[in-house]
Short mmCIF file of C-alpha atoms in Angstrom, two decimals:
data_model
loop_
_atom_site.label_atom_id
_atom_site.label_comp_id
_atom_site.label_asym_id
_atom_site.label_seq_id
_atom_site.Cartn_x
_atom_site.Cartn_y
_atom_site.Cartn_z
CA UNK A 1 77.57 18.18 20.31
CA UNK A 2 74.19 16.35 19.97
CA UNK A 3 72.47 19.59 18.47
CA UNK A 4 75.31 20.07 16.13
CA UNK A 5 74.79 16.31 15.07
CA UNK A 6 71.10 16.53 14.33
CA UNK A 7 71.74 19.42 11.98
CA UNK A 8 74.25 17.99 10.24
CA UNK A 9 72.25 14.54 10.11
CA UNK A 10 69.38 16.60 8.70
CA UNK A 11 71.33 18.15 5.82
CA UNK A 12 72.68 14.34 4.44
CA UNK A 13 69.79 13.29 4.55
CA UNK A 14 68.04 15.42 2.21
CA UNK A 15 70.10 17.10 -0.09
CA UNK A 16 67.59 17.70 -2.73
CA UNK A 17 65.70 20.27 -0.82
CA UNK A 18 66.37 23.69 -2.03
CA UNK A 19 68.50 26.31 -0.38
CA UNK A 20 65.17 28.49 1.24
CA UNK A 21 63.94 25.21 3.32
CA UNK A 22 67.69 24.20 4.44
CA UNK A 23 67.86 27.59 5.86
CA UNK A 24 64.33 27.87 7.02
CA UNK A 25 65.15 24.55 9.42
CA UNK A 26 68.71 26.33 10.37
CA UNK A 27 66.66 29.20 11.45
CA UNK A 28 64.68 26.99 13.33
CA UNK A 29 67.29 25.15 15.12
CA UNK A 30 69.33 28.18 16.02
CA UNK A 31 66.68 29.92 17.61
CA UNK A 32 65.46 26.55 19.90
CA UNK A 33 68.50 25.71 20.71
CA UNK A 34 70.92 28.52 21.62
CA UNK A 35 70.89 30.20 24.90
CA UNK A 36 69.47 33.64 25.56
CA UNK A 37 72.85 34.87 26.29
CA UNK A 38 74.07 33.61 23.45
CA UNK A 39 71.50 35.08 20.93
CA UNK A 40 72.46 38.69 22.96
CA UNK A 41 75.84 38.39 21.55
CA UNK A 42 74.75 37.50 17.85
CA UNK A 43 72.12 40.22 18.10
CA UNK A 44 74.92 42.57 18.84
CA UNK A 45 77.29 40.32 15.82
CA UNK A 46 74.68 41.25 13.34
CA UNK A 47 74.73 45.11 14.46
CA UNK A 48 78.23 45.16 13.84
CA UNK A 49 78.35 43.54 11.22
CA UNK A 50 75.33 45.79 9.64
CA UNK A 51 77.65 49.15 10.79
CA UNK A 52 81.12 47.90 8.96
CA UNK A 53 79.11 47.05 6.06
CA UNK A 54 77.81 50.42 5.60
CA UNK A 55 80.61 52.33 6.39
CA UNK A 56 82.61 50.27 3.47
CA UNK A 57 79.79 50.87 1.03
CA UNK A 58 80.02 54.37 2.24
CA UNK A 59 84.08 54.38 1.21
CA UNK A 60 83.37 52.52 -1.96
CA UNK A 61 80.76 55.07 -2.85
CA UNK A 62 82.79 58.10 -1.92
CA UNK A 63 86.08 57.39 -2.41
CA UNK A 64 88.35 56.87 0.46
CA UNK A 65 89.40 60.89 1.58
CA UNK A 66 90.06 60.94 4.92
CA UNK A 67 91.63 57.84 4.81
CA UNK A 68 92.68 57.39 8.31
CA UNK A 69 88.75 58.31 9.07
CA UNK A 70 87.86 55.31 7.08
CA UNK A 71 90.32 52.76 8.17
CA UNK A 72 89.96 53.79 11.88
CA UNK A 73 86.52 53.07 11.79
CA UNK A 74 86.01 50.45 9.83
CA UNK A 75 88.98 48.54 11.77
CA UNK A 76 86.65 49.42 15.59
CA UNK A 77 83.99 47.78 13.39
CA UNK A 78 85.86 44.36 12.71
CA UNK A 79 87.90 44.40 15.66
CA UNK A 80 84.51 44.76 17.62
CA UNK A 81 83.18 41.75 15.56
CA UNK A 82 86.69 39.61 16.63
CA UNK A 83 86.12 40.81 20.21
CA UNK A 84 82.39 39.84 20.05
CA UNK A 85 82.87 36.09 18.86
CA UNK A 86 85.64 35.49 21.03
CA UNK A 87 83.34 36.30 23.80
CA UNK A 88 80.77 34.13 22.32
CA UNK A 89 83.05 31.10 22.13
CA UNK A 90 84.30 31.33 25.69
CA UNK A 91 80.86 32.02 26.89
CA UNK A 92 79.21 28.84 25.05
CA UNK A 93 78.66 26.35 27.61
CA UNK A 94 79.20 24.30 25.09
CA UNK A 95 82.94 25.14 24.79
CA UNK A 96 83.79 24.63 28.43
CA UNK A 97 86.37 22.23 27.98
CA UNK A 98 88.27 24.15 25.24
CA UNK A 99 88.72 27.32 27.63
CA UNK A 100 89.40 25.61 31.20
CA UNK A 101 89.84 28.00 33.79
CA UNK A 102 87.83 30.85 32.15
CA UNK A 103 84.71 31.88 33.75
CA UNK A 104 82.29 33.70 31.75
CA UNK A 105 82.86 36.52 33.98
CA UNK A 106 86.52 35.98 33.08
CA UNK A 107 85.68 36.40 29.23
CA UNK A 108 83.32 39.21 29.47
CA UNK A 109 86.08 41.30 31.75
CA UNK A 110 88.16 40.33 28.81
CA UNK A 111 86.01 41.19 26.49
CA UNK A 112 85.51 44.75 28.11
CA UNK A 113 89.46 45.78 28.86
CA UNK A 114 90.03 45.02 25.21
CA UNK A 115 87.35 47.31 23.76
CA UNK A 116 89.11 49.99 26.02
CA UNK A 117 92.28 49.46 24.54
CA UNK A 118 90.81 49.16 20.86
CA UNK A 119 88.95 52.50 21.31
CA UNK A 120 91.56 54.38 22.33
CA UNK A 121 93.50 53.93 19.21
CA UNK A 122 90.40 53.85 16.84
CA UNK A 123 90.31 57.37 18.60
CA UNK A 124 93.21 58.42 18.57
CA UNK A 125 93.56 57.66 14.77
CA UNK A 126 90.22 59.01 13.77
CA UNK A 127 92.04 62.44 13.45
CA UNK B 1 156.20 91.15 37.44
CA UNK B 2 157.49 91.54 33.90
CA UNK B 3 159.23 88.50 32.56
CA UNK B 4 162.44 91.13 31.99
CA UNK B 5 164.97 90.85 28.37
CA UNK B 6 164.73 87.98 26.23
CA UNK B 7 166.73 86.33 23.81
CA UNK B 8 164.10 85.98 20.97
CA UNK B 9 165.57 84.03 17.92
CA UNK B 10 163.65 82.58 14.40
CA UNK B 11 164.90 78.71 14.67
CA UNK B 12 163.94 78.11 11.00
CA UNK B 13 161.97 79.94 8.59
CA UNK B 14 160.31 77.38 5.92
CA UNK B 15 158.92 78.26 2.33
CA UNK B 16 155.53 75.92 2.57
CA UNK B 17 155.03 75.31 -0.62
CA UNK B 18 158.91 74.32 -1.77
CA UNK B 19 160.29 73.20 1.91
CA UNK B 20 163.39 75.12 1.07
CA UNK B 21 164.61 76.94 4.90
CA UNK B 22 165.45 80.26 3.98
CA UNK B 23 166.98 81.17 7.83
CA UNK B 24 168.47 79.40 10.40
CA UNK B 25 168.93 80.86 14.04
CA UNK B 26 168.87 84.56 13.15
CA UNK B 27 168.02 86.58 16.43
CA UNK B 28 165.31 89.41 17.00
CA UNK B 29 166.67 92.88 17.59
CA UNK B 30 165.47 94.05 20.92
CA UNK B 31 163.28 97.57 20.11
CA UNK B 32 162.00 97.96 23.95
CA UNK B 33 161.09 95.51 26.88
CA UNK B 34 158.51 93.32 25.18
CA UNK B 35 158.82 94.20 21.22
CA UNK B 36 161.04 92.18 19.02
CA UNK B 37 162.02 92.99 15.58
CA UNK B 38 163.36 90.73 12.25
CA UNK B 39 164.34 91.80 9.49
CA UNK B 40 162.92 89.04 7.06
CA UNK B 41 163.33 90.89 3.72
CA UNK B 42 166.78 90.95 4.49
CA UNK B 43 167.24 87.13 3.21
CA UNK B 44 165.08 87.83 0.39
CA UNK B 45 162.59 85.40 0.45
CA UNK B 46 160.83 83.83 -2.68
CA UNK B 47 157.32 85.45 -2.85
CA UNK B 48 155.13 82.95 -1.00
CA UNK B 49 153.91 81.72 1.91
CA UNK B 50 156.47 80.74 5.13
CA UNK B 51 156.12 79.27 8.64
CA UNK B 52 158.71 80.64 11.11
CA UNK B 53 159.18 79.14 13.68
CA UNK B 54 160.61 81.35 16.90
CA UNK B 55 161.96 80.49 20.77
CA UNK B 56 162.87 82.51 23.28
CA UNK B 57 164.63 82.33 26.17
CA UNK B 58 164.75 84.67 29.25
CA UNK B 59 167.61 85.82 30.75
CA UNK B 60 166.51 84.09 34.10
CA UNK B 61 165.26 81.07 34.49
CA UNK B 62 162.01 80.85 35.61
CA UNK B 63 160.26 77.44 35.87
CA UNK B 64 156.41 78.95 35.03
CA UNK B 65 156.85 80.24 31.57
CA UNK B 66 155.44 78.27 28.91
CA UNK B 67 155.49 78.49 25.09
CA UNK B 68 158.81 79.26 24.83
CA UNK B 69 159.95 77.04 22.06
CA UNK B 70 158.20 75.91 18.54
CA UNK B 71 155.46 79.23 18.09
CA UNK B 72 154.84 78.93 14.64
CA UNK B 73 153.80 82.62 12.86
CA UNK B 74 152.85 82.26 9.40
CA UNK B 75 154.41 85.38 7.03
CA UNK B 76 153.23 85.79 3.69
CA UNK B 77 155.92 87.33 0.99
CA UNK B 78 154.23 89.44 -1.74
CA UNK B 79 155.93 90.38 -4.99
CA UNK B 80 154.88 92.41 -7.82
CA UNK B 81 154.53 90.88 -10.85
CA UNK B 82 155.27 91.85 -14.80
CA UNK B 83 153.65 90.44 -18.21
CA UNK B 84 155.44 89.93 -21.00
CA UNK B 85 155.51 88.30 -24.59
CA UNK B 86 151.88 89.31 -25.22
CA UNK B 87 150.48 87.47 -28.58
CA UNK B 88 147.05 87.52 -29.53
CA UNK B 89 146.03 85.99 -32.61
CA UNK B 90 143.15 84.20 -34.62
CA UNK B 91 143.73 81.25 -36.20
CA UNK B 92 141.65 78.32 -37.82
CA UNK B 93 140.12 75.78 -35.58
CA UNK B 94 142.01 72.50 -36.41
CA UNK B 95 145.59 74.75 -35.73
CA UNK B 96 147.53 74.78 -32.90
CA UNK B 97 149.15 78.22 -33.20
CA UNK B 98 148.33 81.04 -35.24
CA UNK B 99 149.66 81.85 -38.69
CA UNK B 100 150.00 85.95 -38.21
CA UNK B 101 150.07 87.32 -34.13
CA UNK B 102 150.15 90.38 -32.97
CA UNK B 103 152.18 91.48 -30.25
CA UNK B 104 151.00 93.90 -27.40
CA UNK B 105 152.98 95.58 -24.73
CA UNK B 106 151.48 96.49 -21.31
CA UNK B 107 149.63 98.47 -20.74
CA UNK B 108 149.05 99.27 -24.31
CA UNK B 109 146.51 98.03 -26.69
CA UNK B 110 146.29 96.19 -30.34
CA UNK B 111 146.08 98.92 -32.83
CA UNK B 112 144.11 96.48 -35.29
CA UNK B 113 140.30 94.83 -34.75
CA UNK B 114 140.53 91.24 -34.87
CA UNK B 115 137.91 89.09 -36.97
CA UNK B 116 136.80 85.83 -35.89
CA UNK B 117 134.74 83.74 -37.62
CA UNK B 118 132.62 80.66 -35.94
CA UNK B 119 134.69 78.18 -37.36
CA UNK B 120 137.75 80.12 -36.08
CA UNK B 121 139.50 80.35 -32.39
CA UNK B 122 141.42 83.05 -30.67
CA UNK B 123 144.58 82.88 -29.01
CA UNK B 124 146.17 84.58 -26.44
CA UNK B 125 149.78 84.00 -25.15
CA UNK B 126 151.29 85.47 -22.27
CA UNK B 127 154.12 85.19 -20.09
CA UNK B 128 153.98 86.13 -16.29
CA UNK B 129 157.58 87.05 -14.67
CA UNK B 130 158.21 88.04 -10.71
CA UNK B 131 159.40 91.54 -10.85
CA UNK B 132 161.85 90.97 -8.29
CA UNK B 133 163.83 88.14 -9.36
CA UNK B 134 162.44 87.92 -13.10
CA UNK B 135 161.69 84.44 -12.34
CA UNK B 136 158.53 83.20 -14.04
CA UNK B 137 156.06 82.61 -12.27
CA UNK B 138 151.56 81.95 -12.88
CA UNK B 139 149.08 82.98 -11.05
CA UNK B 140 145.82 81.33 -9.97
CA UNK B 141 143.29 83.99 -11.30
CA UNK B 142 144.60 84.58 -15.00
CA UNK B 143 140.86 85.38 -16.84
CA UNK B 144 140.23 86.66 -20.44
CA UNK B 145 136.75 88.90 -20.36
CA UNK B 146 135.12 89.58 -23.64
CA UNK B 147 132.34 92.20 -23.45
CA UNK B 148 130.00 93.07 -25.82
CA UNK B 149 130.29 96.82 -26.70
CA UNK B 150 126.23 96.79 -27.04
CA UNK B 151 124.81 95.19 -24.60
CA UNK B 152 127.61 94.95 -22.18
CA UNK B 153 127.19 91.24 -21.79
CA UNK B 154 130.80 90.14 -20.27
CA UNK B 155 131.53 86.55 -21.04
CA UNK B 156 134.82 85.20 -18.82
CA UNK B 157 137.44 82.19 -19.91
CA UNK B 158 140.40 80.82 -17.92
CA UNK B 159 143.84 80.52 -18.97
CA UNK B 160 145.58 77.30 -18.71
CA UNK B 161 147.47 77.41 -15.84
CA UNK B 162 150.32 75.68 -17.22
CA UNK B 163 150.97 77.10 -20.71
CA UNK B 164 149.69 80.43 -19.83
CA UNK B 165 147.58 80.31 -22.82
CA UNK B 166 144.11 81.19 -24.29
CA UNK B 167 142.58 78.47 -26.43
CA UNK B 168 138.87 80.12 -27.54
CA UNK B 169 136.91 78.38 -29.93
CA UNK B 170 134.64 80.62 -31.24
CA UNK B 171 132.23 78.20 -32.32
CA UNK B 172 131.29 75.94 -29.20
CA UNK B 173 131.35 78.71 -26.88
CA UNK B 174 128.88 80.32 -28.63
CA UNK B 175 126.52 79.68 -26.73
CA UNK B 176 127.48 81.80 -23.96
CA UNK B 177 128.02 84.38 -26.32
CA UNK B 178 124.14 84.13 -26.76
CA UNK B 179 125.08 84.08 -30.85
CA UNK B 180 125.09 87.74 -30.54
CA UNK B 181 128.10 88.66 -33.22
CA UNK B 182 129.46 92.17 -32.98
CA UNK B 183 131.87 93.89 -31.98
CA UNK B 184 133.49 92.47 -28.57
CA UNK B 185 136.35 94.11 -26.36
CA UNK B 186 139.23 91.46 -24.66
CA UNK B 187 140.49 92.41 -20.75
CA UNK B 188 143.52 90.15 -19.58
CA UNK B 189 142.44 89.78 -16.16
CA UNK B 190 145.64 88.88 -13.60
CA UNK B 191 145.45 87.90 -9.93
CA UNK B 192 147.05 85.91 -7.22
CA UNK B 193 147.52 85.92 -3.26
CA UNK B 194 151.44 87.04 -3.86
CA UNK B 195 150.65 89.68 -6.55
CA UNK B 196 150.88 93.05 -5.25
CA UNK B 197 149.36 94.80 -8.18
CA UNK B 198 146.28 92.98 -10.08
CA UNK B 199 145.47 94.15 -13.00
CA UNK B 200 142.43 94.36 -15.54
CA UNK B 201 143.85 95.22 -18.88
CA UNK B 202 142.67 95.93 -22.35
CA UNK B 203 144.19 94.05 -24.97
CA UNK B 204 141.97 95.12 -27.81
CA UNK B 205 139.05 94.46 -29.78
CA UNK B 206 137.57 91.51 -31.89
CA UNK B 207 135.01 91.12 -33.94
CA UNK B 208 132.60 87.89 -33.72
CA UNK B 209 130.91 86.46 -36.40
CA UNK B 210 128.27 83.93 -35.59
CA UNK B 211 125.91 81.88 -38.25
CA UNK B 212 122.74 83.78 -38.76
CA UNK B 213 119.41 82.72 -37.84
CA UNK B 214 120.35 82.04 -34.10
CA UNK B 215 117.89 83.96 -31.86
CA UNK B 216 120.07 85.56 -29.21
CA UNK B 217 118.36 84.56 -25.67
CA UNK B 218 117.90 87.41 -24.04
CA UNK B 219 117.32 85.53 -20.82
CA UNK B 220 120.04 85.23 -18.42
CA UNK B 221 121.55 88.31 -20.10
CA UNK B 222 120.07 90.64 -16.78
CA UNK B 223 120.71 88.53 -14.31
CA UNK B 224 120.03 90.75 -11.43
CA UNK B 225 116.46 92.29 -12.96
CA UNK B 226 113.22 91.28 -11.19
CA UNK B 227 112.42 87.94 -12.21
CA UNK B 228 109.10 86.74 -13.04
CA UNK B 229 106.49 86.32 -10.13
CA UNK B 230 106.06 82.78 -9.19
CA UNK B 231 102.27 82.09 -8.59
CA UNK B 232 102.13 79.13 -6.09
CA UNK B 233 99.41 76.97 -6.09
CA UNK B 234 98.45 75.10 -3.26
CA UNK B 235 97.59 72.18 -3.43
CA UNK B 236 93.87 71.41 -4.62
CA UNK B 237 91.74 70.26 -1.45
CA UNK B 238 90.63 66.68 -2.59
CA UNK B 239 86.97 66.56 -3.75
CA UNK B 240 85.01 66.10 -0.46
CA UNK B 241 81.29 64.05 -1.14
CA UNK B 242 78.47 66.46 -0.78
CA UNK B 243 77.07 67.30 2.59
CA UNK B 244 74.29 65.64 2.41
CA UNK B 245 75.71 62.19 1.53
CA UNK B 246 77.82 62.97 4.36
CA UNK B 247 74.93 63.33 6.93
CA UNK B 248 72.64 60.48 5.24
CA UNK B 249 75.55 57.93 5.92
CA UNK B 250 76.28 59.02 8.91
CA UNK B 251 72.27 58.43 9.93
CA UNK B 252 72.57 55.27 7.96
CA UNK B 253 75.41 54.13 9.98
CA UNK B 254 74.06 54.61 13.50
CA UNK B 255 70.76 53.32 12.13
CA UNK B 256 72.11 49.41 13.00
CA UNK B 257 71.89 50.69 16.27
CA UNK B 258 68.15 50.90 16.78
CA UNK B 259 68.04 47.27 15.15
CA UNK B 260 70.25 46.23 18.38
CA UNK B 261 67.92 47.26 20.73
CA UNK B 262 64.99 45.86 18.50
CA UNK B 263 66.69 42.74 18.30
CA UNK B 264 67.85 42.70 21.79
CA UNK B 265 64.17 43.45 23.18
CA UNK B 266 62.90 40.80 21.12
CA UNK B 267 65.85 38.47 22.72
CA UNK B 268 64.46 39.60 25.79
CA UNK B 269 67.12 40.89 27.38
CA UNK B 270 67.33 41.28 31.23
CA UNK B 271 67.31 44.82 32.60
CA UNK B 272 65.01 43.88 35.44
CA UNK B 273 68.24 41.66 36.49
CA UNK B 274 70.68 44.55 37.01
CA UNK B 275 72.14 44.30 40.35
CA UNK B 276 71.65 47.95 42.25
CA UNK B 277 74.61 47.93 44.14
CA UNK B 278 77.42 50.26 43.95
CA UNK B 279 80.10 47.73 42.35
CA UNK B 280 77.23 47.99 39.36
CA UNK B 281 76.71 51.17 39.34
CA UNK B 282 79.96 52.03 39.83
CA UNK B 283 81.51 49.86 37.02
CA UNK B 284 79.16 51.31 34.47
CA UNK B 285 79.71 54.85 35.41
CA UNK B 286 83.44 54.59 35.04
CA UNK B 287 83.09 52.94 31.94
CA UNK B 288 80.11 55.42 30.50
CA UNK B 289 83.30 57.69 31.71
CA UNK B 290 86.45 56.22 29.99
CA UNK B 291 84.32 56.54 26.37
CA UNK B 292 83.33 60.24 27.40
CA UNK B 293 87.09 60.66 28.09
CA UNK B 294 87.73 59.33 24.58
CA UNK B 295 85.28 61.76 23.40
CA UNK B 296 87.39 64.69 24.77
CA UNK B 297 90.75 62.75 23.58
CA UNK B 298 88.90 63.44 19.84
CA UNK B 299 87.71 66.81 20.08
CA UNK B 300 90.89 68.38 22.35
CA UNK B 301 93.17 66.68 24.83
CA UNK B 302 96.36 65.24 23.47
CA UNK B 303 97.39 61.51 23.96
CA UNK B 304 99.39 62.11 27.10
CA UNK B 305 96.83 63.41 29.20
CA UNK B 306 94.32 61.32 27.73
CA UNK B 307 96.27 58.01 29.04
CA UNK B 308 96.83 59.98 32.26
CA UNK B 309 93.59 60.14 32.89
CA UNK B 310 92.53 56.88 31.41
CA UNK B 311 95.13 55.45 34.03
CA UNK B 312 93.36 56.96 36.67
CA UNK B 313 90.18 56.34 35.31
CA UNK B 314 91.35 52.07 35.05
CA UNK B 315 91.56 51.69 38.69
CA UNK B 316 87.98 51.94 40.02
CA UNK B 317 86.55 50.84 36.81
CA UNK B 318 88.91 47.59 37.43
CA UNK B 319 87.99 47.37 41.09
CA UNK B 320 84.17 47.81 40.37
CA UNK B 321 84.32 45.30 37.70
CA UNK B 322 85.93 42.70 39.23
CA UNK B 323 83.45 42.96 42.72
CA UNK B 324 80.78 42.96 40.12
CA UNK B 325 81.45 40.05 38.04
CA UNK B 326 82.86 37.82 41.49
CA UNK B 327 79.57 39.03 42.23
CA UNK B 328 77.50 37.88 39.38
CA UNK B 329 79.63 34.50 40.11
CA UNK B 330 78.73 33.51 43.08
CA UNK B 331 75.36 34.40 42.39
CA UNK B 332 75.36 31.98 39.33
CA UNK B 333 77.45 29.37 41.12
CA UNK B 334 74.93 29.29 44.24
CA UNK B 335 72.38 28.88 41.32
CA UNK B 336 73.85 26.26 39.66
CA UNK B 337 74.49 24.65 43.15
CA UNK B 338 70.63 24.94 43.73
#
């Protein structure tokens, strides 16, 4: 709300910086002003992130074999990363108003019954 | 008990083919207690096949025999059957009959070789009559076989079951012939379900004359000879990446891993804060345990047992979680409060 207004106040008013110092002060703002929990879950974003990317270089590089092998991976990768900011939304404090009812306990339960489900079919197509 | 005399009698006896009744209400001649004889030949019956239809009645009533009316036996009436008015002749292709025939009598055989040229056709004319009623009659298997006196190759054409005739055109059946001219022998083959005597007979010999320069296939000619081995290939493995890739990428792709933790340290992430009480414990055992079940699901079990187990698994991971998150808060919630 406020946070989100400063940064956006901050990039109208000076659009002629270059890209490195915009980013530099999103950097800055992100890691003042985000919760520790929060920053947990976009440490763990970025790790996912980093593992689909590789394993579709990986494909791209090798050609897609076992496809099954490929796809069932790469889809526990991105449906990890869907799981992972839904989490993140109904955890933000922030967001309280758009999830009423829904503790963060709530999510992270969520959050955790989901994965099971997921895995078991990113197993049980891994072949 | 034994059902004692009948009165057997043939209600109707039906030619299937023409629907004419040859009998009506003839009776059986008793030859002892349970053997009843017709005599069918008696009406003389067109060859063919009839339905008869029989009853019988006992000489006492008797309420618990069934079947007595409408048993249908089907009869079949065979006849032996005569050729006549044998031509054979070779004539050019736009003609419909032949200019000179020669005429053969069974069972004997055309004193003179006939010469056929590719641009020619052969015809054969015959006449089929039922020896027993000299009625004429065709039959369903009437076959011409020309065989090669060399190689033996036998090449078969059908009459036309109407006109009783032979129509061969040397020239577009020459295929089957293989182009192979020579010297070729002709068997009037005859055959039916009524015939009683079949026959294969030699009508004489031709000589074919095909256009040079034809190479005679000599494929298909032995059809029952080995035939060449079929080497199967199966199908090519796809091209798998080279170990090593393999393993590199497979390093690379757990590496993001140790960036987590780095990261997450960094964060400053709160071990010292795990609660060590047995909903905590608990929960994360069952859950380190559902993944190790998946583990087993990928190396062995089968997805059956697998969701057996993972059903058993769900209930105290479900019941540890939820004590451990109501836990977590009310601790929070008392915090907040505070």
């Amino acid at each position: 709300m406020s946070k989100r207004g400063d940064t956006s106040a901050a990039l109208k008013s000076a659009p002629s910086e270059n890209l490195v110092s915009v980013l530099k002060k999103f950097y800055d703002e992100y890691m003042t002003s985000t919760s520790k929990r929060l920053k947990i879950v976009d440490a763990y974003l970025v790790y996912i992130l980093f593992t689909g990317v590789i394993q579709f270089v990986y494909c791209a590089l090798v050609g897609t074999f076992p496809f099954n092998s490929f796809l069932s991976g790469f889809i526990s990768t991105v449906g990890s990363f869907v799981l992972a900011v839904c989490l993140r939304l109904q955890v933000n404090p922030q967001n309280k108003t758009d999830f009423v009812g829904i503790s963060p306990e709530r999510a992270f339960a969520d959050f955790i019954f989901a994965h099971v489900i997921l895995h078991l079919v990113v197993i049980n197509f891994i072949g | 008990g034994s059902i004692g005399s009948l009165t057997v009698t043939a209600d109707s006896a039906k030619h299937i083919s023409s629907e004419a009744i040859v009998l009506s209400k003839k009776p059986f001649t008793s030859k002892d207690s349970s053997t009843y004889e017709l005599n069918f030949m008696q009406a003389k019956p067109v060859r063919g096949f009839y339905k008869i239809i029989i009853s019988a009645k006992p000489s006492k009533e008797d309420k618990k025999l069934l079947g007595l009316t409408g048993a249908e036996v089907e009869v079949k009436v065979t006849t032996q059957v005569s050729i006549e008015n044998v031509e054979i002749g070779v004539a050019d292709k736009d003609q419909t009959t032949a200019a000179r025939t020669t005429k053969v009598q069974y069972p004997g055989k055309a004193s003179t070789v006939f010469e056929a040229d590719y641009h020619q056709k052969i015809i054969v004319k015959f006449q089929l009559k039922d020896k027993a009623d000299g009625t004429k009659m065709s039959a369903h298997q009437t076959f011409l076989k020309l065989t090669n006196q060399k190689t033996n190759q036998e090449i078969i054409f059908v009459a036309d079951a109407a006109s009783n005739k032979f129509d061969l055109d040397i020239g577009s059946s020459a295929g089957q012939f293989g182009h192979l001219s020579g010297k070729y022998s002709m068997e009037l083959i005859i055959g039916d379900a009524v015939i009683e005597n079949p026959f294969s007979w030699a009508l004489g010999e031709v000589n074919l004359n095909f256009p040079e320069g034809q190479t005679p296939k000599d494929k298909g000619l032995d059809r029952y000879a080995k035939k060449p081995e079929i080497k199967h290939l199966f199908r090519e493995p796809e091209k798998r990446p080279a170990a090593v890739v393999s393993t590199v990428f497979t390093f690379l792709v757990l590496a993001p891993v140790l960036i987590l933790v780095l990261l997450w340290m960094k964060i400053g992430v709160n071990v010292s804060n795990f609660p060590m009480s047995l909903s905590a414990v608990g929960f994360h055992l069952c859950l380190a345990a559902i993944f190790g079940l998946y583990y087993l699901y990928w190396v062995e079990l089968n997805m059956f047992q697998t969701v057996r187990y993972l059903g058993l698994l769900a209930l105290p991971t479900f019941i540890f979680g939820n004590r451990l998150l109501s836990g977590i808060a009310s601790k929070r919630k008392g915090e907040k409060k505070v």
